[in-house]
């Protein structure tokens, strides 16, 4: 991944965003107009309505929005909406979302709304004319952790500011769909005892101390903690506590 972009932003700025023509004759909308148009589109009642506007704003050909806090390698429930070619979703989308989900909580916070790029595997079939350089834009919407993945034509110049705006627009757009941004089902899977252990971990207690406080064995405490890590996708106890705080569990 890298953060290098093509040409600088287009000339002629309105609301902090270039306006007018992009030099190819295509009209370049402003951030304010984009949000107004999204407001109208969301009345259709489906999140896919309006994604064409966001794609046009950054000159993207295809989009995919995924929840990486719901990711599973065995199905595609993590995909919220997409017009990616299905073969790419199947062969590439899951691995990209999984890789992003495995970032530490600290890196997730730093990466929010910041574009990054990854080169698609040459063995994956990309449609003719599409660049293999995939843009990932993580963002938060409600209680959901989301990522917008964009595909572009070869040779398209990208604007860092516009890509950030696309993530912000997606956060704004998806916030109107509570079924999509509702708390992860993983939260409901935590048992009362696991939540109790999490609370004591948040207080800085060790497994031995928690065992004495709760009145169970140290091995049982560690089994609870292992279960918590699996359910929340956390790699450390600190990340599990951060997950619990973010989801208002403790």
Short mmCIF file of C-alpha atoms in Angstrom, two decimals, residues 1-89:
data_model
loop_
_atom_site.label_atom_id
_atom_site.label_comp_id
_atom_site.label_asym_id
_atom_site.label_seq_id
_atom_site.Cartn_x
_atom_site.Cartn_y
_atom_site.Cartn_z
CA UNK A 1 0.00 0.00 0.00
CA UNK A 2 1.11 3.53 -0.51
CA UNK A 3 -0.27 7.02 -0.34
CA UNK A 4 1.03 8.39 -3.62
CA UNK A 5 -1.48 10.03 -5.90
CA UNK A 6 -1.47 11.19 -9.48
CA UNK A 7 -1.83 14.76 -10.57
CA UNK A 8 -2.63 17.56 -8.10
CA UNK A 9 -6.22 18.68 -7.55
CA UNK A 10 -8.00 20.35 -10.44
CA UNK A 11 -7.86 24.13 -10.61
CA UNK A 12 -10.77 26.31 -9.50
CA UNK A 13 -11.89 25.56 -5.97
CA UNK A 14 -15.42 25.88 -4.58
CA UNK A 15 -16.20 24.82 -0.98
CA UNK A 16 -12.65 23.51 -0.80
CA UNK A 17 -13.32 21.23 -3.79
CA UNK A 18 -12.43 21.78 -7.45
CA UNK A 19 -15.31 22.85 -9.65
CA UNK A 20 -16.00 23.16 -13.34
CA UNK A 21 -14.30 20.89 -15.85
CA UNK A 22 -11.62 18.31 -15.18
CA UNK A 23 -9.92 19.11 -18.45
CA UNK A 24 -11.66 16.31 -20.35
CA UNK A 25 -14.98 18.10 -20.67
CA UNK A 26 -16.60 16.22 -17.78
CA UNK A 27 -18.36 18.35 -15.19
CA UNK A 28 -16.80 18.25 -11.76
CA UNK A 29 -19.32 18.79 -8.98
CA UNK A 30 -18.61 20.39 -5.61
CA UNK A 31 -18.80 18.69 -2.23
CA UNK A 32 -21.92 20.64 -1.31
CA UNK A 33 -23.73 19.66 -4.49
CA UNK A 34 -22.74 16.02 -3.98
CA UNK A 35 -24.28 15.96 -0.50
CA UNK A 36 -27.44 17.67 -1.74
CA UNK A 37 -27.83 15.13 -4.53
CA UNK A 38 -27.22 12.26 -2.09
CA UNK A 39 -29.96 13.67 0.13
CA UNK A 40 -32.39 13.34 -2.77
CA UNK A 41 -31.19 9.89 -3.79
CA UNK A 42 -31.52 8.37 -0.32
CA UNK A 43 -35.29 8.93 -0.56
CA UNK A 44 -35.28 5.89 -2.85
CA UNK A 45 -34.71 3.80 0.27
CA UNK A 46 -31.72 1.81 -0.97
CA UNK A 47 -28.07 2.45 -0.23
CA UNK A 48 -27.01 1.68 -3.81
CA UNK A 49 -28.94 4.71 -4.98
CA UNK A 50 -26.45 7.53 -4.97
CA UNK A 51 -23.28 5.49 -5.21
CA UNK A 52 -23.04 6.44 -8.87
CA UNK A 53 -22.75 10.07 -7.72
CA UNK A 54 -19.91 9.24 -5.35
CA UNK A 55 -18.13 7.25 -8.06
CA UNK A 56 -18.48 10.09 -10.54
CA UNK A 57 -17.13 12.52 -7.94
CA UNK A 58 -13.80 10.66 -7.83
CA UNK A 59 -13.89 9.28 -11.42
CA UNK A 60 -14.26 5.69 -10.22
CA UNK A 61 -15.69 2.92 -12.42
CA UNK A 62 -16.81 0.46 -9.73
CA UNK A 63 -17.46 0.51 -5.98
CA UNK A 64 -17.90 -1.91 -3.13
CA UNK A 65 -18.93 -1.06 0.43
CA UNK A 66 -18.19 -3.70 3.05
CA UNK A 67 -18.50 -4.02 6.81
CA UNK A 68 -15.21 -5.37 8.03
CA UNK A 69 -16.56 -5.97 11.54
CA UNK A 70 -18.92 -8.57 10.00
CA UNK A 71 -16.40 -10.19 7.69
CA UNK A 72 -16.39 -13.95 7.17
CA UNK A 73 -14.29 -15.88 4.67
CA UNK A 74 -17.13 -18.35 4.10
CA UNK A 75 -19.80 -16.01 2.74
CA UNK A 76 -20.38 -12.53 1.37
CA UNK A 77 -22.58 -11.13 4.13
CA UNK A 78 -19.91 -8.50 4.72
CA UNK A 79 -20.70 -6.87 1.35
CA UNK A 80 -23.22 -4.07 1.88
CA UNK A 81 -23.54 -3.01 -1.75
CA UNK A 82 -21.37 -3.34 -4.83
CA UNK A 83 -21.25 -3.12 -8.60
CA UNK A 84 -17.89 -4.89 -8.78
CA UNK A 85 -17.78 -7.81 -11.23
CA UNK A 86 -18.85 -10.82 -9.17
CA UNK A 87 -15.69 -12.78 -9.93
CA UNK A 88 -13.63 -10.00 -8.35
CA UNK A 89 -15.82 -9.91 -5.25
#
